[in-house]
Coordinates of C-alpha atoms (C1' of nucleotides) in Angstrom, one line a residue:
Chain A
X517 CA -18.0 10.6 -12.8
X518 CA -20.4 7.9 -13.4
X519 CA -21.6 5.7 -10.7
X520 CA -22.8 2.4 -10.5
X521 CA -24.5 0.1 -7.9
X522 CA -27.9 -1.5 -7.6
X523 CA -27.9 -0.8 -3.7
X524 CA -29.9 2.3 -4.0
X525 CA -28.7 3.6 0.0
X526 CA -25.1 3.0 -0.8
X527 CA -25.9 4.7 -4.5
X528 CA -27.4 7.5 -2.8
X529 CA -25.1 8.1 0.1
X530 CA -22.1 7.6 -1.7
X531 CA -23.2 10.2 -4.8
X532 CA -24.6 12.8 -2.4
X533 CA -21.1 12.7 -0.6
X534 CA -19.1 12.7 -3.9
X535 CA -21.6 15.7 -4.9
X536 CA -20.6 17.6 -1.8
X537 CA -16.4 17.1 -2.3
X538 CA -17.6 19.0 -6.2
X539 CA -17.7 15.9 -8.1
X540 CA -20.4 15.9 -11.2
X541 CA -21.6 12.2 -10.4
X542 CA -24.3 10.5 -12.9
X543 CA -25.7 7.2 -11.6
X544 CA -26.8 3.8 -13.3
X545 CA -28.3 1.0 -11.1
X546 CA -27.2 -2.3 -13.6
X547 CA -24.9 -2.8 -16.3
X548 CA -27.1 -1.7 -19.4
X549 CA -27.2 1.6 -18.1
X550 CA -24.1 1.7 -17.0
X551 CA -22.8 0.9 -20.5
X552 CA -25.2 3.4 -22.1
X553 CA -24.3 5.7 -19.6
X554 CA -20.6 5.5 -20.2
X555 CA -20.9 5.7 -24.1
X556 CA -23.3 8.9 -23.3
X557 CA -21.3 11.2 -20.9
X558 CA -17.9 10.2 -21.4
X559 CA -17.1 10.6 -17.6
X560 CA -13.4 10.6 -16.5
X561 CA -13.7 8.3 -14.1
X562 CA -16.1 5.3 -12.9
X563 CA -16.9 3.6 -9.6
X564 CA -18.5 0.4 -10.3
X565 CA -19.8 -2.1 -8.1
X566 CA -19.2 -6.0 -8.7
X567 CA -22.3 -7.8 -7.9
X568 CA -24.7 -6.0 -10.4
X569 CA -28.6 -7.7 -11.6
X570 CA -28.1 -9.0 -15.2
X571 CA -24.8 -8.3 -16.2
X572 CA -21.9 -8.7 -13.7
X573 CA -19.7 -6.3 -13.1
X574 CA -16.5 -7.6 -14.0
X575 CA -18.2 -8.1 -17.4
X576 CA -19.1 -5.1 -17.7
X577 CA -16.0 -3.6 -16.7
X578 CA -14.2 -5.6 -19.3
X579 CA -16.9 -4.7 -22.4
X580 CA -15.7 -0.8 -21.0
X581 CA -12.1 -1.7 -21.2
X582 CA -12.6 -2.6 -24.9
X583 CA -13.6 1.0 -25.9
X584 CA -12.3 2.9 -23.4
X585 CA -9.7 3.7 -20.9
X586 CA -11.2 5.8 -18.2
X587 CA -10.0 5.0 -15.0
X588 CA -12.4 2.4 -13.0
X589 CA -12.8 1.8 -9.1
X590 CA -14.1 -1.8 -8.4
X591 CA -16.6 -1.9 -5.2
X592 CA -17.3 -5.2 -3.6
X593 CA -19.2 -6.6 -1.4
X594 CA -16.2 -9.1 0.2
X595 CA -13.1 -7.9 1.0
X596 CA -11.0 -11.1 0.2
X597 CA -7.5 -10.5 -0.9
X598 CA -7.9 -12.9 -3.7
X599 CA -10.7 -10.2 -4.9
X600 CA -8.6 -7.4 -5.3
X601 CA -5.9 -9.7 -6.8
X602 CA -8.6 -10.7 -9.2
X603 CA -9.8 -6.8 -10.0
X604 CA -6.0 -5.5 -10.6
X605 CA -5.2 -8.0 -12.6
X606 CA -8.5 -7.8 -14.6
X607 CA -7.5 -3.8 -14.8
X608 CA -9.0 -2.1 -12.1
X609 CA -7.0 0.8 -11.1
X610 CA -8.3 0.2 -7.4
X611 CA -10.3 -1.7 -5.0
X612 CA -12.9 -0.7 -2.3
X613 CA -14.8 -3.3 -0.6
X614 CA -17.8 -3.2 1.4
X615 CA -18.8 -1.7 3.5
X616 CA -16.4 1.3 3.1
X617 CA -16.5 4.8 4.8
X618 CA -17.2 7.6 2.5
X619 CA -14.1 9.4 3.0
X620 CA -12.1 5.9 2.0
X621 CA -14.1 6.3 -1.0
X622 CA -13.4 10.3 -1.7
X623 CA -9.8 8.9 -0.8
X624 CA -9.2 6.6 -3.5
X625 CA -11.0 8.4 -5.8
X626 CA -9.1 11.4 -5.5
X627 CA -5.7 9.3 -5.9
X628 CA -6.9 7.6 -9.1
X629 CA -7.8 11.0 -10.6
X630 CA -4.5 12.5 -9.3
X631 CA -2.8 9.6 -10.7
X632 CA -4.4 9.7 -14.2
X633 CA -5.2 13.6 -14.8
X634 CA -2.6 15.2 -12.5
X635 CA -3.0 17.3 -9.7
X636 CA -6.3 18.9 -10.3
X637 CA -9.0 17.1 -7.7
X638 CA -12.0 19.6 -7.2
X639 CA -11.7 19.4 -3.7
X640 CA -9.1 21.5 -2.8
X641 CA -9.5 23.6 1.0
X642 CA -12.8 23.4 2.6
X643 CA -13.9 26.8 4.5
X644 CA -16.3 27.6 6.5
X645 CA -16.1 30.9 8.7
X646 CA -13.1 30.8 11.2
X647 CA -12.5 27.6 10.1
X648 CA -10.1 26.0 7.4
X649 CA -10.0 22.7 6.5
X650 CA -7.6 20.8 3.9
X651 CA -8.1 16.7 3.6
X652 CA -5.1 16.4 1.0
X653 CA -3.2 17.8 3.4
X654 CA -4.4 16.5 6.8
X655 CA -4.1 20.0 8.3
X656 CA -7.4 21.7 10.4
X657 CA -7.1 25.3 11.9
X658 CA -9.1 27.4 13.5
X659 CA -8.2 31.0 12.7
X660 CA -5.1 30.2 11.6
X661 CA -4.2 28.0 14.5
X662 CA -3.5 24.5 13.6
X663 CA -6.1 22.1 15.4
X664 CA -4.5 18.6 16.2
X665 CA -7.4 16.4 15.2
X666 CA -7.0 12.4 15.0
X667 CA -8.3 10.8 11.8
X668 CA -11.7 9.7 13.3
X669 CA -12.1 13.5 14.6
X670 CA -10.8 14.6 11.6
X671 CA -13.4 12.5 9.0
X672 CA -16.2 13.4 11.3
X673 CA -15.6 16.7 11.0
X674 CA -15.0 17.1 7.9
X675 CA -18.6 15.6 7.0
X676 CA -19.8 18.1 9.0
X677 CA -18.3 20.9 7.4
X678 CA -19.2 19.8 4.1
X679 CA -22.9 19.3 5.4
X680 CA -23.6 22.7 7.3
X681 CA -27.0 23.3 8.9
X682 CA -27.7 19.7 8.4
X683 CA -29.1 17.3 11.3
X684 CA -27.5 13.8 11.1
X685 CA -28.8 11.0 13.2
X686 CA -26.2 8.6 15.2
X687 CA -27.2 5.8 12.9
X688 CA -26.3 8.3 9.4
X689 CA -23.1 9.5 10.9
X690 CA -22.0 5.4 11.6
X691 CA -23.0 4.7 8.5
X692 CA -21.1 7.5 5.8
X693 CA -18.1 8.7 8.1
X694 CA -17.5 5.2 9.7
X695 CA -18.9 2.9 6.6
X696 CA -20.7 0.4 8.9
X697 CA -24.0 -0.4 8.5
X698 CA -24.4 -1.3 12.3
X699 CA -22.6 -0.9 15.7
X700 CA -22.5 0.7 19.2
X701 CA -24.1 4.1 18.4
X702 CA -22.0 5.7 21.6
X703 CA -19.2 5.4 19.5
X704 CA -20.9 8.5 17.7
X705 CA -21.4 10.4 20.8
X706 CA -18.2 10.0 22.5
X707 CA -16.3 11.1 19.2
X708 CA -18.7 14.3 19.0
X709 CA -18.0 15.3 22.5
X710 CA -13.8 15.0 21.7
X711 CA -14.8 16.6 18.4
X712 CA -16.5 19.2 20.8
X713 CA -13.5 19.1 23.4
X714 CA -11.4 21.0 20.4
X715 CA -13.5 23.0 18.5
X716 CA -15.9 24.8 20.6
X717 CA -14.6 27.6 22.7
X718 CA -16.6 25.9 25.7
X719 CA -17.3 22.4 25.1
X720 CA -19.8 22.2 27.7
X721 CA -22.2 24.5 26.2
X722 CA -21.6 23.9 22.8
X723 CA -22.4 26.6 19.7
X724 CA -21.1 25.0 16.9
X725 CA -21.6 21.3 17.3
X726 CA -25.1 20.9 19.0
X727 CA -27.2 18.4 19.7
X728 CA -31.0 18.1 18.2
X729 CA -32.6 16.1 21.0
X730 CA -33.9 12.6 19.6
X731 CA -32.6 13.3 16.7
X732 CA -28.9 13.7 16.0
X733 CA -26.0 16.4 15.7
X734 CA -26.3 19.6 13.7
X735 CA -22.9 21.9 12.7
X736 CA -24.2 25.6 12.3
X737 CA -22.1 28.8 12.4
X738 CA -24.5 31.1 14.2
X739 CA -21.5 33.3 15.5
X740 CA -20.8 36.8 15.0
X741 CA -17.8 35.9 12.9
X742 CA -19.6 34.8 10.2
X743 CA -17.5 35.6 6.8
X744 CA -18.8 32.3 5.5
X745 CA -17.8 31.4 1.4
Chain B
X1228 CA 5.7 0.6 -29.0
X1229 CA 6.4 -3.0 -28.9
X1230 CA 4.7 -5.2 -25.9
X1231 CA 6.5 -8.9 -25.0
X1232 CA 4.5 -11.2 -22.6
X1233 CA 3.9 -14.9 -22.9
X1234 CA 0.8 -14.9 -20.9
X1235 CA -1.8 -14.3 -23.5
X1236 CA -4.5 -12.7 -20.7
X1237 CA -1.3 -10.4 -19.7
X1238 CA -0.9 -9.6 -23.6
X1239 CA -4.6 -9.0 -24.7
X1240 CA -5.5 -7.0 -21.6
X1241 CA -2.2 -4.8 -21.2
X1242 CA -2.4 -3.9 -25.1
X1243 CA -6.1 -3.5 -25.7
X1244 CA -6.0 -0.8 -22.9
X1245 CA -2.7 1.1 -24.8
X1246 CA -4.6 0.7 -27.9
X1247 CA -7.8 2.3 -26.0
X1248 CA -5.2 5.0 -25.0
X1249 CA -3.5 6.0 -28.6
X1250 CA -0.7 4.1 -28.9
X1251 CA 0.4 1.7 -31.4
X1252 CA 1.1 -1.8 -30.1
X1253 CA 2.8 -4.4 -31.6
X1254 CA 3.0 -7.7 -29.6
X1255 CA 5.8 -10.4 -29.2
X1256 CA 5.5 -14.0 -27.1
X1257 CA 8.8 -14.6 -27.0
X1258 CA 12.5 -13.7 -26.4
X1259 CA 13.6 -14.4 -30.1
X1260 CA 10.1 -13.0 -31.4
X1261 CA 10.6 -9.7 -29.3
X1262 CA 14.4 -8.8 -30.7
X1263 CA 13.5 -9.4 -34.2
X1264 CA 10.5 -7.5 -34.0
X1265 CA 12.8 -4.6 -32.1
X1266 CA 15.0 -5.0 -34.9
X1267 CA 12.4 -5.0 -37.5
X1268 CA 9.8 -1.8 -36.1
X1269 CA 12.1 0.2 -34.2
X1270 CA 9.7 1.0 -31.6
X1271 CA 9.9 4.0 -29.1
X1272 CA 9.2 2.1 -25.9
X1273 CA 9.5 -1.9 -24.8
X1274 CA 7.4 -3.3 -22.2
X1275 CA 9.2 -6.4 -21.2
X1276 CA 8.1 -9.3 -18.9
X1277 CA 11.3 -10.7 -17.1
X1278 CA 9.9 -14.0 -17.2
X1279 CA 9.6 -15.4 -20.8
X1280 CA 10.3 -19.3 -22.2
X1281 CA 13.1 -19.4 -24.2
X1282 CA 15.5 -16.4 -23.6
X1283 CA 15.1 -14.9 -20.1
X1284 CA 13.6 -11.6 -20.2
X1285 CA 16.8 -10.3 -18.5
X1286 CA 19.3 -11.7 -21.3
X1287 CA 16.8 -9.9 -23.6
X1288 CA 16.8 -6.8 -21.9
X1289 CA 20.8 -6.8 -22.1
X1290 CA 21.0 -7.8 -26.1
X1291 CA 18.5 -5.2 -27.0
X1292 CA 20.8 -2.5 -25.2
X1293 CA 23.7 -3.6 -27.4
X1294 CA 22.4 -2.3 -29.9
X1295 CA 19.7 0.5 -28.9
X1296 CA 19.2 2.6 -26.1
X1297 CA 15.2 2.1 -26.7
X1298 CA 14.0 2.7 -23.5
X1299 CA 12.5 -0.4 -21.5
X1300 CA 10.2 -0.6 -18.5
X1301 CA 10.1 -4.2 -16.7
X1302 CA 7.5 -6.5 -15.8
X1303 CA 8.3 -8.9 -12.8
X1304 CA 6.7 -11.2 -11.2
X1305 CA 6.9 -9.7 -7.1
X1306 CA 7.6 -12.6 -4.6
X1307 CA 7.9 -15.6 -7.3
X1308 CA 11.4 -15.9 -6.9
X1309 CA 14.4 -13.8 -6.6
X1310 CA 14.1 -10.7 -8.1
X1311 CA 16.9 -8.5 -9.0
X1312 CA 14.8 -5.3 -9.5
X1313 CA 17.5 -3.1 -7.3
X1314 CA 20.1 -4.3 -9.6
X1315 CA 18.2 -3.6 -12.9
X1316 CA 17.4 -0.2 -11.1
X1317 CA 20.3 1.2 -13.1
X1318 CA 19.7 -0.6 -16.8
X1319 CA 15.6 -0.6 -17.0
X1320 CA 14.0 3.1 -17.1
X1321 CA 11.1 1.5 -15.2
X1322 CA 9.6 -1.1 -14.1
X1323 CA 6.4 -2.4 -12.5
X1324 CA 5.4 -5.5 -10.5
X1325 CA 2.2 -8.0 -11.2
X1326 CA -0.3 -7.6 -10.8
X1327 CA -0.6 -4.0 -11.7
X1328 CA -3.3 -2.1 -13.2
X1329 CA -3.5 -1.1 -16.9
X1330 CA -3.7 2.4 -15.8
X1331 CA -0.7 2.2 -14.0
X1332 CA 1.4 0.8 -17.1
X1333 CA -0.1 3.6 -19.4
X1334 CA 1.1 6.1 -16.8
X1335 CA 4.5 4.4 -16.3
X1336 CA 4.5 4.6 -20.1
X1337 CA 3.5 8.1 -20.6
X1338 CA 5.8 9.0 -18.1
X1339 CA 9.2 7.4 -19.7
X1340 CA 8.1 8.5 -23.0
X1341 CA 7.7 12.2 -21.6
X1342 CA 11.3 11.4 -20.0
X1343 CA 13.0 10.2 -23.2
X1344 CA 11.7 12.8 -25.4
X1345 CA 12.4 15.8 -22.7
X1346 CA 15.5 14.1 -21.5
X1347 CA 17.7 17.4 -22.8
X1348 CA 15.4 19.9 -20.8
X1349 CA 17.9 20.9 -18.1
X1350 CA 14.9 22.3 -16.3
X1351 CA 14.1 19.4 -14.7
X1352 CA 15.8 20.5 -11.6
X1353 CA 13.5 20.5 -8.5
X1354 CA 14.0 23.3 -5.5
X1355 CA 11.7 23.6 -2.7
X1356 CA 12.9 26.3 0.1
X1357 CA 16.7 25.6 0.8
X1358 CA 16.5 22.0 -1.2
X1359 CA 17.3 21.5 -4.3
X1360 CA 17.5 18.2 -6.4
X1361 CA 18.9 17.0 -9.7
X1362 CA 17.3 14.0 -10.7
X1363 CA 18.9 13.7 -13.7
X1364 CA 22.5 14.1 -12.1
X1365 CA 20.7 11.9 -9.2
X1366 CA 22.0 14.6 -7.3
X1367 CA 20.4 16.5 -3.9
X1368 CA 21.5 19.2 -2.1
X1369 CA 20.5 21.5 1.0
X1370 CA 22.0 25.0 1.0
X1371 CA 24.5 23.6 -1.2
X1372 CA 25.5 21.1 0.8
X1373 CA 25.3 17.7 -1.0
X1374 CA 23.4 15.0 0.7
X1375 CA 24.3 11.8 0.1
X1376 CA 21.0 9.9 -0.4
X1377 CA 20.5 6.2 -2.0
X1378 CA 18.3 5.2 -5.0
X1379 CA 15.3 4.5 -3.1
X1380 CA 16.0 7.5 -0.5
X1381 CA 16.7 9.7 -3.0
X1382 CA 13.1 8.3 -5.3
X1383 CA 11.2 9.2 -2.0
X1384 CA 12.7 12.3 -1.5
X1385 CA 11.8 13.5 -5.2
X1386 CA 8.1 11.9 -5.2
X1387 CA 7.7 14.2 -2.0
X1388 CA 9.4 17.0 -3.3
X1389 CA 7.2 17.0 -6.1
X1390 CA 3.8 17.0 -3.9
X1391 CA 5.0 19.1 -0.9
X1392 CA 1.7 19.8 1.7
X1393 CA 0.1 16.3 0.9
X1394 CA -0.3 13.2 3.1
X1395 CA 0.5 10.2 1.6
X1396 CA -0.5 6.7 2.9
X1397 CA 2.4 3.8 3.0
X1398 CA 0.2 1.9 0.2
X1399 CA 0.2 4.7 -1.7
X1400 CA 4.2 5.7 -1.7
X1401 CA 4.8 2.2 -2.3
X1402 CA 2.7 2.0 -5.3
X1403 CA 4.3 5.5 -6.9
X1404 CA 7.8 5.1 -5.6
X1405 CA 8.3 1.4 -5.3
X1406 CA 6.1 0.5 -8.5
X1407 CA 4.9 -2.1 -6.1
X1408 CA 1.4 -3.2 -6.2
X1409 CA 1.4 -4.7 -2.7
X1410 CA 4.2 -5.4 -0.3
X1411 CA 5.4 -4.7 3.5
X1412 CA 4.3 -1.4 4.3
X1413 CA 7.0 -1.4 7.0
X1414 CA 9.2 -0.9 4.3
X1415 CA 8.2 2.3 3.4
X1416 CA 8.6 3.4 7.1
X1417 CA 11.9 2.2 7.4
X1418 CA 12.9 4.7 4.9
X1419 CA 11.2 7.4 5.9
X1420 CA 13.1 7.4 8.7
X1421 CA 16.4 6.8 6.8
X1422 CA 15.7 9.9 4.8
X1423 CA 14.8 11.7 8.0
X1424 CA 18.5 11.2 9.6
X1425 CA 19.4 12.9 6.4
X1426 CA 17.5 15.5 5.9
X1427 CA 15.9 16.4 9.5
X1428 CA 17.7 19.0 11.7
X1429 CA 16.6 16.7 14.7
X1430 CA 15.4 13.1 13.2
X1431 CA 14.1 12.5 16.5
X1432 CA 11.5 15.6 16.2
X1433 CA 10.9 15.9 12.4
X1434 CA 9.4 18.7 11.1
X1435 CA 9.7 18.9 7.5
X1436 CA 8.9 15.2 6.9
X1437 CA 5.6 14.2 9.4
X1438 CA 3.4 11.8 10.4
X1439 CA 0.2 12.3 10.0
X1440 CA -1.0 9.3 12.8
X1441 CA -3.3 6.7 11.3
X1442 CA -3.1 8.0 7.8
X1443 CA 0.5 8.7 6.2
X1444 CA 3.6 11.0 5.9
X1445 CA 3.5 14.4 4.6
X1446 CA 6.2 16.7 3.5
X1447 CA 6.1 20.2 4.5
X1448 CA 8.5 23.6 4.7
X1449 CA 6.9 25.1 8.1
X1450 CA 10.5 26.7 8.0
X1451 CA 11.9 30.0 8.1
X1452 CA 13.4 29.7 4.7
X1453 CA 9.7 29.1 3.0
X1454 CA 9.6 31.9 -0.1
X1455 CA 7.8 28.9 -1.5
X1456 CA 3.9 28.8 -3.1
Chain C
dC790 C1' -42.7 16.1 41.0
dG791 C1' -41.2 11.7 39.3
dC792 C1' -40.3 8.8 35.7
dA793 C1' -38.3 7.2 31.3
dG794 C1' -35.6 7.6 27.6
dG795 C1' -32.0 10.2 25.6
dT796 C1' -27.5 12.4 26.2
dC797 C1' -23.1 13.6 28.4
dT798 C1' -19.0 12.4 30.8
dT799 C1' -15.4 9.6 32.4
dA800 C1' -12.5 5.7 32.5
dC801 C1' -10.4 1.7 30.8
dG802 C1' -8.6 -2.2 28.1
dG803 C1' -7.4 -3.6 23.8
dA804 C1' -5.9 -2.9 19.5
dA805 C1' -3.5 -0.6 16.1
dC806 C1' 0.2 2.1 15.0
dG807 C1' 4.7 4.0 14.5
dC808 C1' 9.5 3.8 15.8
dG809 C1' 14.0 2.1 16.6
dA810 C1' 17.4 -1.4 16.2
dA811 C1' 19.3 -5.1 14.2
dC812 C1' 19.7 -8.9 10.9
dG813 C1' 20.5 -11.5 6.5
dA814 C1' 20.7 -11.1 1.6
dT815 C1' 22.4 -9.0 -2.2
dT816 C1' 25.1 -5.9 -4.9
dC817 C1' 28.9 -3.3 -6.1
dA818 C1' 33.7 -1.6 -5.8
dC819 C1' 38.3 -2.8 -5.4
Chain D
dG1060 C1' 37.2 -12.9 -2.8
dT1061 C1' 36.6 -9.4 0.6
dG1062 C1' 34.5 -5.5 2.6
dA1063 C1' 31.4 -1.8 2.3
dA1064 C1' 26.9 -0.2 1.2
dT1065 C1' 22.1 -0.7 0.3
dC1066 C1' 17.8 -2.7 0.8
dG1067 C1' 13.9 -5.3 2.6
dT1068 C1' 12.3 -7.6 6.5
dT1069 C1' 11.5 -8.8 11.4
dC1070 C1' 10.9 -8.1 16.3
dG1071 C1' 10.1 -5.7 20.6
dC1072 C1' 8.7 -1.6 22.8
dG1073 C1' 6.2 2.5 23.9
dT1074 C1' 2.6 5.4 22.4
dT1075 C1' -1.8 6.8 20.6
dC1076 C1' -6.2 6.0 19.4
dC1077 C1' -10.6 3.9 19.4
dG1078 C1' -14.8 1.6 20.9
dT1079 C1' -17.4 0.2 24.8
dA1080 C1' -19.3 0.2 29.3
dA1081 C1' -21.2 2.4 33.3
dG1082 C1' -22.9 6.0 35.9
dA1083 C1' -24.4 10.9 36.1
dC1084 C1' -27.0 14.2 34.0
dC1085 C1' -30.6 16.4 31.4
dT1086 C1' -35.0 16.8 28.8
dG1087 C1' -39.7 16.0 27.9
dC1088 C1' -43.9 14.4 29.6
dG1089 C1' -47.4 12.7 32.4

DNA sequence: CGCAGGTCTTACGGAACGCGAACGATTCAC
DNA sequence: GTGAATCGTTCGCGTTCCGTAAGACCTGCG
């Protein structure tokens, strides 16, 4: 999968997550690379942004369309209707606008492929220990016992599964599970304690889910139980 | 395969990407322009845009099956006036609403062309637990009982029989199911729930056919009668 | 021990969401 | 032409979820 945007965060949080769902992501920061790039590796599938330095995007998207047909997700800063009316009927095969939460992005990604490939997406079940986790499906359980997570709870945890042993700070969880680039960072606390409320055997004294004291949440398996894959 | 649009961006776009994808396109502006070139190539597939100057695309559609049974997939234009796409539900093989996406008309096409060429394939019957559907008979059944579903009830019921175990947003069943590119989502709630009263022990409670809250419906055989995967 | 900043807990209002029922419009069968 | 059937839409209602605010609690440090 080839990747393009000059915003180096958004390039580097959005490849890192893509890496961690078992995508093979190469990146390109304008549209010369991303041409060269495209010609060079062949990928099956690009995200590209609009607003690139030198050559826009839409241009380059149509120069692509000219040799190719891989399938091609159009970022953009402005989430205008008009915009995606614009991208669809330029080609696009779908439309993500700024900012966007990284699992909207692993979303559409994953329906493009399905759509164009079939049914093969490398994210398939995520496991970890006791835990079992499908996002194609929706479905959480903990030993075999379905968890009944919303789809906040749900995102968040998934992140967290996929990024094990890993402190995040408020700020990086608001910014790749929720896809804003500000706002009230008690949102993030609040949702870990109902995260905490229905995965941790005692949510007062957490195991699982803990907290790294100025600076963020961790998810470890320390447990007994630990068959981890 | 023979591609009929008057709007010359339509045109360029639509058949550079089926060229880009393999196929041979040969293009045609007009009503009288697309039958004679029908007549004159013989091509496997038609894409046809309803609205054309001249001969509507609709009285072309109907002189072209006088004489051929090529198959046709439709282009209208959603919203611009009133469409009869429920009614050509029985004449067109496919069809497919502006704006669409390139990809999408490659896969609409690589889909009727698997269809025409496999039509005689009596395989193509689909069972899942105690259901079982016909779609070539247009014909569903649950423990041999018949149920009597509608085109667009019976569409859905198929498109979900084919991806049991997978959550599906509204966006994306109307895209697949209604060939829609936008549109009321409400739409596809409303018959969710119609297919629920016919297929749901208890519509009130579903359990094969669930929502998934914030995020989509899901299919699923929790029941006893599951010798399925 | 007391303070300050960070974290947890609880509660609440608003918004989003899904559901049910019903209504025209349209089509098809007779 | 008439009536039944299908389909897409609309509206009101109840529910669920989410984000924020406010206070209590905890931790680290002087």
């Amino acid at each position: 999968m080839l990747l393009v945007d000059d915003d180096p965060t958004v390039a580097e949080v959005a490849s890192s997550y893509l890496r961690a769902t078992g995508f093979v992501v190469e990146e390109a920061s304008d549209g010369f690379a991303a041409l060269e790039a495209a010609e060079r590796i062949a990928p099956d599938l690009i995200v590209l942004d609009r607003m690139l330095p030198g050559i826009d995007g839409l241009e380059v998207f149509r120069r692509l369309r000219e040799r190719t047909s891989t399938p091609v997700i159009l970022l953009t800063a402005l989430g205008s209707e008009d915009d995606r009316i614009a991208g669809l009927e330029a080609g696009a095969d779908d439309y993500l606008s700024k900012p966007f939460s990284t699992r909207e992005l692993v979303l559409r990604v994953q329906s493009v492929l399905r759509r164009s490939i079939g049914e093969f997406t490398p994210e398939s079940v995520l496991e970890y220990g006791e835990f079992r986790l499908d996002p194609s499906a929706h479905v959480a359980t903990r030993g075999g016992v379905e968890l009944t997570l919303t789809a906040r709870e749900f995102d968040l945890f998934e992140f967290l599964l996929k990024h094990p042993n890993q402190v995040f700070s408020r700020e990086e969880l608001l910014r790749t599970v929720w896809g804003w680039t500000y706002g009230d960072l008690s949102t993030v606390t609040v949702h870990v304690r109902r995260l905490r409320e229905k995965i941790e055997r005692d949510p007062r004294s957490p195991v699982l889910l803990t907290t790294v004291w100025g600076v963020g949440y961790r998810f470890t398996m320390d447990g007994a139980a630990d068959a981890v894959v």
